[in-house]
Every structure is written in C-alpha cells, then in structure tokens.
XYZ file of C-alpha atoms in Angstrom:
586
model
C -24.291 -2.089 17.848
C -21.545 -4.429 18.554
C -18.722 -2.623 20.485
C -16.033 -5.375 20.201
C -16.386 -4.356 16.341
C -15.248 -0.615 17.075
C -13.187 -1.636 20.643
C -11.063 -4.263 19.788
C -9.793 -3.837 23.338
C -13.112 -5.339 24.393
C -12.022 -8.741 22.669
C -8.310 -8.647 23.650
C -8.719 -7.554 27.392
C -10.888 -10.083 28.830
C -8.452 -13.028 28.284
C -5.184 -10.320 29.886
C -3.352 -12.468 31.880
C 0.174 -11.980 33.732
C 2.101 -14.043 31.347
C 1.050 -11.884 28.346
C 1.391 -8.903 30.548
C 4.959 -9.802 31.435
C 5.545 -10.459 27.188
C 3.913 -7.202 26.489
C 6.131 -5.388 28.711
C 9.204 -6.908 27.879
C 8.173 -5.781 24.136
C 7.482 -2.227 25.472
C 10.976 -1.668 27.068
C 12.931 -2.847 23.834
C 10.664 -0.907 21.510
C 10.893 2.508 23.917
C 14.632 2.448 23.871
C 14.290 1.887 20.269
C 11.363 4.461 19.469
C 13.199 7.325 21.894
C 15.772 8.285 19.341
C 13.661 7.417 16.042
C 10.948 10.428 17.491
C 13.761 12.494 18.012
C 14.807 11.943 14.534
C 11.842 11.938 12.819
C 10.689 14.875 14.234
C 14.000 16.856 12.742
C 13.395 15.339 9.334
C 9.839 16.726 9.120
C 11.240 20.333 10.656
C 10.040 20.025 13.779
C 11.051 20.403 17.317
C 12.859 17.161 18.665
C 10.417 16.964 21.805
C 7.373 16.977 18.839
C 9.030 13.621 17.983
C 8.420 12.735 21.401
C 4.619 13.653 22.023
C 3.681 12.060 18.885
C 4.808 8.669 20.147
C 2.523 8.808 23.333
C -1.519 9.306 22.770
C -1.079 7.919 19.305
C -0.259 4.780 20.870
C -1.812 4.475 23.364
C -5.136 5.706 20.863
C -3.956 2.304 18.466
C -4.339 -0.233 21.907
C -8.025 0.535 22.000
C -9.036 1.013 18.220
C -6.346 -1.454 16.212
C -6.279 -5.093 15.818
C -2.919 -6.110 14.998
C -1.190 -7.422 18.204
C 1.899 -5.732 17.050
C 2.130 -2.893 14.944
C 4.042 -0.159 16.351
C 2.457 3.010 15.818
C 4.470 6.183 15.942
C 6.124 8.929 13.687
C 7.961 7.111 10.387
C 10.682 8.418 7.508
C 8.408 8.655 4.664
C 5.633 10.201 6.442
C 7.463 12.985 7.817
C 9.246 13.645 4.515
C 5.727 13.943 3.503
C 4.734 16.518 6.389
C 8.124 18.655 5.989
C 7.116 18.998 1.915
C 3.555 19.555 2.995
C 3.783 22.399 5.922
C 6.608 23.629 3.954
C 4.236 25.146 1.906
C 2.257 26.825 4.155
C 4.528 27.998 6.843
C 8.269 29.010 7.310
C 10.424 26.201 9.206
C 10.846 26.929 13.195
C 7.803 29.144 13.109
C 5.117 28.594 15.400
C 2.639 28.931 12.175
C 4.836 25.798 11.081
C 4.488 23.630 14.324
C 0.649 24.116 13.811
C 0.485 23.391 10.384
C 1.634 20.087 11.001
C -0.994 19.847 14.141
C -3.443 20.977 11.660
C -2.329 17.990 8.782
C -2.164 15.434 11.831
C -5.576 16.077 12.372
C -6.953 16.416 9.036
C -5.286 12.978 8.237
C -7.049 11.560 11.588
C -10.320 13.060 9.948
C -9.965 11.329 6.338
C -8.702 8.120 8.070
C -11.471 7.769 10.339
C -13.916 8.608 7.786
C -13.106 5.922 4.940
C -12.806 3.816 7.992
C -16.244 4.476 8.983
C -17.730 4.137 5.758
C -15.449 0.911 5.150
C -13.746 2.648 2.005
C -10.502 0.655 3.226
C -10.526 -1.161 -0.625
C -9.936 2.055 -2.494
C -6.438 1.981 -1.188
C -5.655 -1.221 -3.658
C -6.012 0.348 -6.439
C -2.746 1.898 -5.903
C -0.422 -0.824 -7.688
C 2.476 -1.958 -5.403
C 4.937 -1.192 -8.371
C 4.104 2.237 -7.534
C 4.261 2.109 -3.909
C 7.462 0.179 -4.154
C 9.013 3.276 -6.428
C 7.551 5.900 -4.259
C 9.101 4.240 -1.176
C 12.739 3.516 -2.790
C 12.172 7.346 -4.769
C 11.754 8.702 -0.923
C 14.248 6.552 1.027
C 16.659 8.234 -1.234
C 15.218 11.927 -1.007
C 15.125 11.689 2.809
C 18.908 9.748 2.438
C 19.933 13.510 0.933
C 17.941 15.770 2.676
C 20.142 14.403 5.809
C 23.748 14.957 4.532
C 23.378 18.471 5.528
C 22.888 17.115 8.826
C 25.818 14.734 8.938
C 28.540 17.271 6.899
C 27.493 19.920 9.517
C 26.984 22.236 6.603
C 23.880 24.668 5.323
C 21.731 23.231 2.759
C 18.139 23.165 1.391
C 15.904 21.895 -1.484
C 12.709 19.842 -1.848
C 13.776 17.466 -4.742
C 17.485 15.316 -5.376
C 18.676 17.736 -7.935
C 17.982 20.981 -5.564
C 19.765 19.283 -2.764
C 22.450 18.174 -4.931
C 23.162 21.489 -5.795
C 22.861 23.189 -2.350
C 25.499 20.921 -1.590
C 27.540 21.176 -3.433
C 27.801 25.134 -2.874
C 28.397 24.381 0.531
C 31.067 21.358 0.350
C 33.657 23.818 1.185
C 31.986 24.427 4.671
C 32.230 21.155 6.113
C 32.456 21.330 9.651
C 34.960 18.430 10.465
C 33.893 17.707 14.226
C 30.200 17.167 12.905
C 31.416 15.002 9.503
C 33.465 12.496 11.694
C 30.525 11.773 14.336
C 28.124 11.282 11.453
C 30.665 9.261 9.467
C 31.492 7.066 12.077
C 27.713 6.693 13.274
C 26.584 6.132 9.846
C 29.661 3.441 9.553
C 28.707 1.620 12.981
C 24.570 1.723 12.552
C 25.578 0.085 9.061
C 28.057 -2.825 10.595
C 25.451 -3.416 13.536
C 22.763 -4.429 10.970
C 24.966 -6.904 9.555
C 27.426 -7.495 11.816
C 26.415 -7.079 15.706
C 24.364 -9.835 15.898
C 26.614 -12.915 14.169
C 29.177 -11.153 16.915
C 27.033 -11.567 20.043
C 26.262 -14.746 19.169
C 29.994 -16.265 18.886
C 29.574 -15.310 22.404
C 27.031 -17.414 23.483
C 23.825 -15.266 23.039
C 21.030 -16.817 21.704
C 19.659 -15.701 18.205
C 16.755 -13.606 19.680
C 18.804 -12.154 22.722
C 21.288 -11.083 19.624
C 18.905 -9.604 17.679
C 17.022 -7.551 19.961
C 20.364 -6.226 21.065
C 21.284 -5.379 17.021
C 18.480 -3.724 17.025
C 18.937 -1.033 19.437
C 22.213 -0.187 18.248
C 21.215 3.095 17.522
C 21.059 3.361 21.260
C 24.575 3.419 21.532
C 25.477 5.596 18.920
C 23.356 8.290 20.511
C 25.007 7.493 24.104
C 28.486 7.432 22.954
C 28.091 10.779 20.657
C 26.251 12.416 23.386
C 28.868 11.649 25.678
C 31.625 12.594 23.339
C 30.163 15.899 22.943
C 29.869 16.856 26.345
C 33.285 15.827 27.015
C 34.688 17.260 24.532
C 32.511 20.318 24.074
C 32.229 19.845 20.429
C 29.326 22.107 21.021
C 32.427 24.977 20.655
C 33.499 23.571 17.861
C 30.632 24.102 15.928
C 28.495 20.767 16.353
C 25.124 21.298 16.720
C 22.780 19.354 18.804
C 19.544 18.716 19.651
C 19.591 21.526 22.466
C 17.270 21.952 25.299
C 14.067 19.712 25.207
C 11.636 21.216 27.740
C 10.527 18.342 30.444
C 7.315 17.270 30.665
C 3.892 16.047 29.182
C 2.476 17.301 26.117
C -0.312 19.723 26.957
C -4.154 19.098 25.182
C -3.593 21.112 21.988
C -6.036 22.235 19.056
C -5.568 22.756 15.397
C -5.132 26.134 14.646
C -8.216 27.593 13.136
C -7.131 29.039 9.709
C -9.395 28.419 6.994
C -6.710 29.002 4.041
C -4.225 26.340 5.819
C -6.992 23.704 6.392
C -7.283 24.070 2.156
C -3.916 24.041 1.404
C -2.869 20.751 3.502
C -6.532 19.038 2.791
C -4.757 17.421 -0.262
C -1.579 16.907 1.346
C -3.459 15.094 4.201
C -5.215 12.487 2.113
C -2.203 11.548 -0.545
C -0.589 11.158 3.689
C -3.485 9.143 4.952
C -3.286 7.129 1.651
C 0.429 6.340 2.055
C 0.292 5.533 5.760
C -2.805 3.525 5.458
C -1.103 1.510 2.814
C 2.484 1.403 4.728
C 0.387 0.524 8.294
C -1.569 -2.238 6.345
C 0.947 -4.158 4.886
C 3.124 -4.552 8.110
C 0.376 -5.491 10.148
C -1.082 -8.143 7.815
C 2.775 -9.407 6.822
C 2.902 -9.684 10.649
C -0.078 -11.306 11.478
C -0.454 -13.993 9.164
C 3.063 -15.330 10.884
C 1.097 -15.979 14.050
C -2.299 -16.833 11.955
C -4.399 -14.041 12.973
C -6.167 -11.309 11.040
C -6.603 -7.757 10.782
C -9.397 -5.616 10.033
C -8.418 -3.421 7.323
C -11.342 -0.690 7.872
C -10.892 -1.019 11.752
C -7.067 -0.507 10.990
C -8.131 2.800 9.564
C -10.198 3.754 12.310
C -7.750 3.273 14.699
C -5.036 5.245 12.168
C -7.407 8.077 12.510
C -7.869 8.037 16.526
C -4.416 7.909 16.317
C -3.527 10.601 14.544
C -6.669 12.407 16.333
C -4.114 11.767 19.128
C -1.097 13.045 17.798
C -2.712 16.300 17.070
C -4.125 16.986 20.314
C -1.023 16.674 21.702
C 1.234 18.450 19.791
C 2.056 16.056 17.538
C 2.610 15.012 13.876
C 1.108 12.592 11.331
C 1.855 9.098 12.395
C 1.260 5.173 11.072
C 3.078 2.223 11.742
C 6.224 1.619 11.232
C 7.881 -0.944 9.575
C 10.945 -1.620 11.774
C 9.634 -0.937 15.260
C 7.175 -3.662 14.720
C 9.358 -6.203 13.240
C 11.003 -5.315 17.048
C 7.807 -5.320 18.940
C 6.908 -8.932 17.272
C 10.640 -10.029 17.767
C 10.293 -9.226 21.317
C 7.513 -11.378 21.814
C 4.322 -8.658 22.154
C 1.210 -10.260 22.233
C -1.385 -7.342 22.258
C -1.630 -4.032 21.791
C -1.150 -3.222 25.350
C 2.331 -3.577 24.079
C 2.173 -0.337 22.751
C 0.671 1.596 25.329
C 3.345 0.210 27.894
C 5.814 2.041 25.089
C 3.944 5.063 25.578
C 4.400 5.454 29.237
C 8.202 4.227 28.601
C 7.931 7.796 26.170
C 6.354 9.784 28.561
C 8.553 8.831 31.365
C 11.417 9.503 29.216
C 10.094 13.309 28.228
C 9.736 14.017 31.988
C 13.209 12.837 33.469
C 15.718 11.942 30.368
C 15.252 14.726 28.231
C 18.227 17.068 29.813
C 20.386 13.896 29.281
C 19.925 14.766 25.320
C 20.687 17.784 25.154
C 23.765 17.233 23.922
C 22.842 14.665 21.166
C 24.125 16.007 17.885
C 22.120 16.727 14.881
C 24.760 14.389 12.911
C 24.194 10.953 14.789
C 19.839 11.763 14.603
C 20.963 11.858 10.632
C 23.053 8.815 10.668
C 20.368 7.064 12.153
C 17.436 8.368 9.814
C 19.682 7.465 6.471
C 20.484 3.677 7.567
C 16.642 3.383 8.393
C 15.860 4.752 5.199
C 18.189 2.744 3.036
C 16.451 -0.028 4.420
C 13.834 0.856 2.173
C 15.897 1.419 -1.341
C 15.231 -1.536 -3.796
C 16.648 -0.642 -7.078
C 16.772 -3.970 -8.316
C 13.228 -4.087 -7.952
C 13.343 -2.563 -10.850
C 14.835 -4.941 -13.330
C 12.471 -7.644 -11.699
C 9.684 -5.422 -12.784
C 11.332 -4.344 -16.186
C 11.456 -8.733 -16.978
C 7.889 -8.995 -15.748
C 5.870 -6.066 -17.003
C 7.081 -3.022 -18.861
C 3.795 -0.972 -18.075
C 4.462 -1.725 -14.122
C 7.991 -1.086 -14.723
C 7.365 2.416 -16.727
C 4.842 3.280 -13.750
C 7.310 2.608 -11.226
C 10.009 4.385 -12.947
C 8.066 7.458 -13.460
C 7.161 7.695 -9.852
C 10.615 7.458 -9.078
C 11.720 9.755 -11.631
C 9.011 12.381 -10.501
C 9.818 12.008 -6.419
C 13.098 12.768 -7.482
C 12.515 15.781 -9.550
C 9.841 17.042 -8.742
C 8.772 16.202 -4.915
C 7.132 13.741 -2.797
C 3.450 15.139 -3.440
C 4.190 15.427 -7.440
C 5.675 11.446 -7.153
C 2.654 10.029 -5.286
C -0.181 12.478 -7.190
C 1.635 10.226 -10.314
C 1.690 7.025 -8.767
C -2.343 7.388 -7.861
C -2.912 8.395 -11.328
C -0.669 5.766 -12.914
C -1.961 3.220 -10.953
C -5.512 3.814 -12.247
C -4.403 4.420 -15.735
C -3.318 1.490 -15.899
C -6.235 -0.246 -14.320
C -8.729 1.125 -16.567
C -6.340 0.486 -19.416
C -5.834 -3.332 -18.828
C -9.694 -3.508 -17.839
C -10.148 -1.970 -21.231
C -8.210 -4.667 -23.568
C -9.143 -7.901 -21.727
C -7.304 -10.921 -22.835
C -10.035 -12.770 -25.276
C -9.269 -16.280 -27.000
C -10.938 -18.208 -29.549
C -10.996 -21.886 -27.616
C -11.722 -25.608 -28.438
C -11.614 -28.824 -26.740
C -8.909 -30.616 -25.767
C -9.442 -34.130 -27.216
C -10.923 -37.066 -24.960
C -12.227 -34.605 -22.317
C -14.593 -31.601 -21.499
C -12.230 -28.867 -21.497
C -11.800 -25.877 -23.703
C -8.794 -23.938 -23.951
C -7.102 -21.563 -26.352
C -6.845 -22.582 -29.978
C -3.018 -20.483 -30.098
C -1.947 -22.419 -26.784
C -2.740 -26.249 -27.265
C -3.917 -28.969 -29.566
C -7.502 -28.922 -29.503
C -10.656 -29.602 -31.343
C -13.293 -27.264 -33.280
C -16.498 -27.641 -35.149
C -17.033 -26.064 -38.227
C -19.790 -23.122 -38.127
C -19.245 -22.848 -34.571
C -16.557 -20.560 -33.030
C -16.692 -20.208 -28.709
C -14.982 -16.837 -27.604
C -14.112 -16.707 -23.963
C -13.351 -13.444 -22.139
C -11.488 -13.253 -19.269
C -12.655 -10.351 -17.472
C -15.705 -9.281 -16.096
C -17.744 -6.849 -18.504
C -17.923 -3.353 -17.715
C -18.339 0.548 -19.807
C -14.801 0.104 -19.944
C -14.167 -2.788 -22.380
C -17.157 -3.423 -23.643
C -16.451 -1.810 -26.718
C -13.497 -3.810 -27.186
C -15.811 -6.827 -26.922
C -17.715 -5.696 -29.552
C -14.967 -4.746 -32.094
C -13.275 -8.608 -31.008
C -16.751 -10.276 -32.127
C -17.658 -8.181 -35.269
C -14.142 -8.548 -36.561
C -14.449 -12.396 -36.130
C -17.895 -12.746 -38.003
C -16.395 -10.604 -40.763
C -13.446 -12.682 -41.183
C -15.372 -16.099 -41.542
C -18.300 -16.283 -43.654
C -19.067 -19.747 -42.812
C -19.746 -19.033 -38.879
C -23.382 -20.062 -37.945
C -23.053 -19.944 -33.741
C -21.032 -17.564 -31.850
C -20.777 -18.965 -28.267
C -19.562 -16.374 -25.458
C -17.874 -18.251 -22.867
C -18.293 -16.375 -19.286
C -16.652 -18.702 -16.970
C -14.244 -15.422 -16.302
C -17.001 -12.729 -16.221
C -18.185 -12.080 -12.618
C -19.962 -9.207 -13.552
C -21.891 -7.106 -16.358
C -22.445 -3.788 -15.764
C -25.198 -1.693 -17.669
C -22.921 -0.445 -20.356
C -21.687 -4.025 -21.402
C -25.329 -4.830 -21.082
C -26.061 -2.970 -23.801
C -23.191 -4.029 -26.065
C -24.359 -7.716 -25.575
C -27.606 -6.378 -26.514
C -26.146 -4.607 -29.467
C -24.182 -7.855 -30.792
C -26.986 -9.525 -30.803
C -29.014 -8.150 -32.764
C -25.822 -7.900 -35.552
C -25.084 -11.091 -35.189
C -28.901 -11.868 -36.132
C -28.613 -9.446 -39.068
C -25.766 -11.366 -39.941
C -27.675 -14.878 -40.112
C -25.430 -15.958 -36.831
C -26.930 -17.134 -33.806
C -25.728 -15.886 -30.109
C -25.083 -18.022 -27.161
C -23.902 -17.629 -23.819
C -21.908 -20.595 -21.738
C -21.180 -20.952 -17.781
C -22.735 -17.807 -16.997
C -22.440 -17.549 -13.047
C -25.184 -17.504 -10.761
C -25.139 -13.577 -9.637
C -24.416 -12.979 -13.748
C -27.396 -14.776 -14.269
C -29.665 -12.860 -11.820
C -28.940 -9.401 -12.963
C -29.063 -10.774 -16.887
C -32.961 -12.520 -15.479
C -33.576 -8.765 -14.885
C -33.505 -7.515 -17.965
C -35.027 -7.903 -21.451
C -31.736 -9.307 -23.159
C -32.781 -13.004 -22.366
C -36.212 -12.778 -23.738
C -34.154 -11.084 -27.276
C -31.510 -14.038 -27.221
C -31.052 -15.413 -30.334
C -29.751 -18.708 -29.122
C -29.700 -20.460 -25.759
C -27.756 -20.325 -22.456
C -26.198 -22.976 -21.517
C -24.670 -24.869 -18.249
C -21.745 -25.475 -19.519
C -19.327 -25.129 -22.645
C -19.225 -29.070 -23.245
C -22.906 -28.770 -23.485
C -22.919 -26.418 -25.658
C -20.765 -27.869 -28.066
C -22.668 -30.910 -28.361
C -26.031 -29.651 -29.209
C -25.049 -26.823 -31.484
C -22.786 -29.651 -33.148
C -26.039 -31.697 -33.832
C -27.865 -28.434 -35.111
C -25.123 -27.673 -37.529
C -24.505 -31.104 -39.017
C -28.910 -31.352 -39.330
C -28.972 -27.414 -40.609
C -29.228 -27.564 -44.463
C -27.917 -24.687 -47.055
C -31.236 -23.288 -47.373
C -31.774 -22.749 -43.474
C -32.086 -19.126 -42.575
C -28.594 -19.787 -40.466
C -26.958 -19.486 -44.071
C -28.026 -16.248 -45.243
C -25.096 -14.696 -43.602
C -24.985 -10.993 -44.409
C -21.494 -10.105 -45.774
C -21.778 -6.478 -44.486
C -21.722 -5.756 -41.077
C-alpha cells in the first residue's frame, strides 16, 4: 500500500524547510486571530456552549494536516454546518442539556464515519449529482435563515423557530422587549463589520500600507469588535443592564470524549449526518479546488473525504461538533501565504493556547457581538442575483434553485437539502431521458456533418442520419426508439438510416436491447440500419454481444464514409430491390 496516498504529510513533510515554516507560522497567527471569535460564534449558532467551538478547532485541524491534500484549506466550524447541526440535534435533545452536547458529538462521529467510508471506497463522485444551482440555492437560503436566527441575540429578545416564518413570528411577538444596550452593541458591531469589509482596506492603503497587509488587517476586523464590546460591557457593567454575555468559559484543553451509546439517537441522527457530510464535502472541496488552481496545485477529492472524516472523528473525540473547510478562513490562510497544511496544525496550537490562558478575557463578550459576526459572515454567502442569472439561462435549473430556497426557508434546512438532492437527481434523469437528437447533413465542400435545422447542408434522398448527443442508457433508450420510428413513419422513401454515435460514450444493456429492437423493426420496414463513428470502448462492448452479427447494415469509421458508400448503393439500387419494399405499418 502506498502510504503517501493516504498520508500526504509524508510527501510535503519531506521537503519542509525554514522558509516554509516561517510562512506557515505567519498564516497561522492571522487565522488563529480570526478563528477564535468565529469558533465561539458558530458554537452559539449550533446551540452549544462557546468552548465547544474552540474544542472543534483543535483536533480537526491537526487531523487535516496529516490527511489533507489541500495546502491552504482551513478546517473548523462553519455557518451552514453549524445551522444543520442545530436543526438535527434539536430533534433528539433539548438545547442546554448534557444530552444535547452528547448528540452533537454523536453527529460529528457519524459524519466522520460516513466521510471516511465514502473516501475509502472512492465514492466522492456521488457529490457531483448535487447540481450547482441547488447547492447555491441551499447556501443562499441557509444564509438568510442563519441571519434571521441571530436577530434575537442582536436585539436581546427571546425568540426561537426553525423556519423563516417561525422566526419572524417569534420576533414580532417579542419586539416590545428589545434590550436597548444589547441592540446598540449589536447594531453598532454589525455596521462596523460591514464597513470593515469594504472601507477599511482602502483606508489603510491611503495610510501607506501594502494591499496584502491592509487586506489581512481588514479581515481581522471581528477581533476589534470583540475587544471593544467586551471592554465596554466590563467597564460599564452592562451585564447588570440585561446584556447577555458568553459567561465563564472553562480553561483547559478538551478531554477525550466518546459519543454516547444511545441507539435511538444514532438512528435519528444517521440521515442528518449523511446530508451534513455531503454538504460539508461539497463546500470544502469547492474551496480547496479554487485555491489549489490559483497555485497550479491539485487536490484528491477522495483523499479529501478521508481527511474530513478524520477531522470530524477528531472533533467528536475531543467533545466538538461537525466541521468542514471554511471559505473565509481558507481565503485568509491562502492570502497570508500558507504553503502547507502545517499552518492548520500551528493554528490548532494557537487555539489550544487560547483555551488555556485567554478564556477569562472573553467572559464579558456579548452574544450580540457574536451574532453580528455570524450575520456579516453568512450574508456574504447570499446570492439572490443568481436567481435572475439562472432564470435567463435555464428554466429547469431555476425551478430547482427556487424550490430549494423556498423549502429551506419554509420547512427548515433538512427539508431543503433533501429536496435539493431529489431535484438534482430528478433533473439529471429528466435531461438524460430526453437527449438532443438531430438529423444531420454534410456541410458543402467539407466532411463535417451538422444539424439540418441550424446549417445549410446537403442530404441524400433515401438516406437519413440521426445523431444522438448523449450516451445511451436505460432512461433514454425508449426515447431513441420512438424518435427513430417516427422518422421512418413520416418518410416512406427512406432506405438507409445511419445512427451517428460520435457523442455516445456508453451503451448499457437496456440501450443495447433498444438498438436490437430498432434493427429488427427497420428490417421489417425494409430499411437498413447502420452505425457510424462508434468510439473504441463502445465498439469493444458491442463486439461482445450478438448485435453486430444481426445488424442489417455496416459500422462505418466516419459519417463521411457512410454517406459516400450508401449514396452509391442508393443510386445503383433498383426500385424492384427488397430495399424498396417499405412497410407502411410500423
């Protein structure tokens, strides 16, 4: 067994040097500063104690450094996965109880097992069946749902709900109970964070800082809000005025934890864990591939599954919740100059130091500040303009995106992602079942054949060429049969039908039976059935069947050759020949 395949650290670790170490350490410092408030915020979003977010940012990063193939992906708690965690765990336990934390640990453990199994069996391609419009719609809806769910912390009012309607109704009923100091902190923090994203970098550049340095400082904006709001709460004793804070956070590293052996909870969390694994993998791999392409590097999706599985198992065994690769922190890691996954391991050390020594400093950190941090992060994921772009390009994809958004907002994240998976598969099967089929002719003066409806082409009387632009399989085999029979029925003068297979990459057993049926019925109708431009692998499989022995016509290397030879046969064939005894009733 090639250990380097499953342990990429053996590859890049053998070339690790001082310069790489310096770059990774710098990136780790920057990401650590960014990750501390994010970890606390996403733990709150998942309905968990804030220290759990820190725990989920230590062991997973070390595990990914060992098994991951992306040089710059930063693993940890992310908004969408945290929301899905809250939705799944909330169905089996009450928030704030030990059972709730145990269920979150179980969810991370199950997610890790699913990811690990899918990676070991190299089934990462299954994630390709989730269409981009569906994923985009789900992330947009989740961003809106997360932002709405944080308004209660931003305003200091009690409100719950799993859907946009429920959250809106709860907020409307609590609007008179807004805590003014909390609202001032939350709104001010929100406004500052939005300004930081757009205005701080140009301001710093006007003071002479380089674009890279100013960008790094701008991305550390949440740390300024955390520090300022924490000092304000402590100095003005705003806790006495009703401002809710994260409170006392236990110091120390996480203890080794095992998921509770509760069969009922495991069964209830199995499907949510699988859905969470798929969404986390798609998000993580998308980010990793984008960043790798910028440096002309590559990642191995199946090994990424193993790495994410190990990361989630690490989170579970250290008392954390599900994690995946985050977009914002990965971009920061990339921009900060991280060269290897070791930067993530150094970040884990930084988080560990924070849990040992810095937790007393964030006791007075207001929940409103964490809510503002979450809202700014997730609203950047909302892309409502994608609806208009998708509508103008594909009505079917727009319908899938719109339904995913509406179901996620109206029924919750689990219903939204299940509907998204179902719609993606339904669209795939629908499109595959109705392939583009064209009658083609020769472009004058060339050997190229194009659609007769789109180009000025030459055709030969008595010969019709059908090009199918799809592999032939069980879902579209009958459609091809019906198309061929309709063409023959409409034109009794046809003596030869050529199926142009230039776009056919595979013919499965169902499609083979359909080809045999077409061959038999065309023979009864006095029409000779031919194939052209059959690809090598497809021809190899056809030669292992009896189809070629029963084929009434020939298999031609090119469509041009087919027309040249059949034109001669058609011109020399007499009206009394069998080929002219066309059956009218087919």
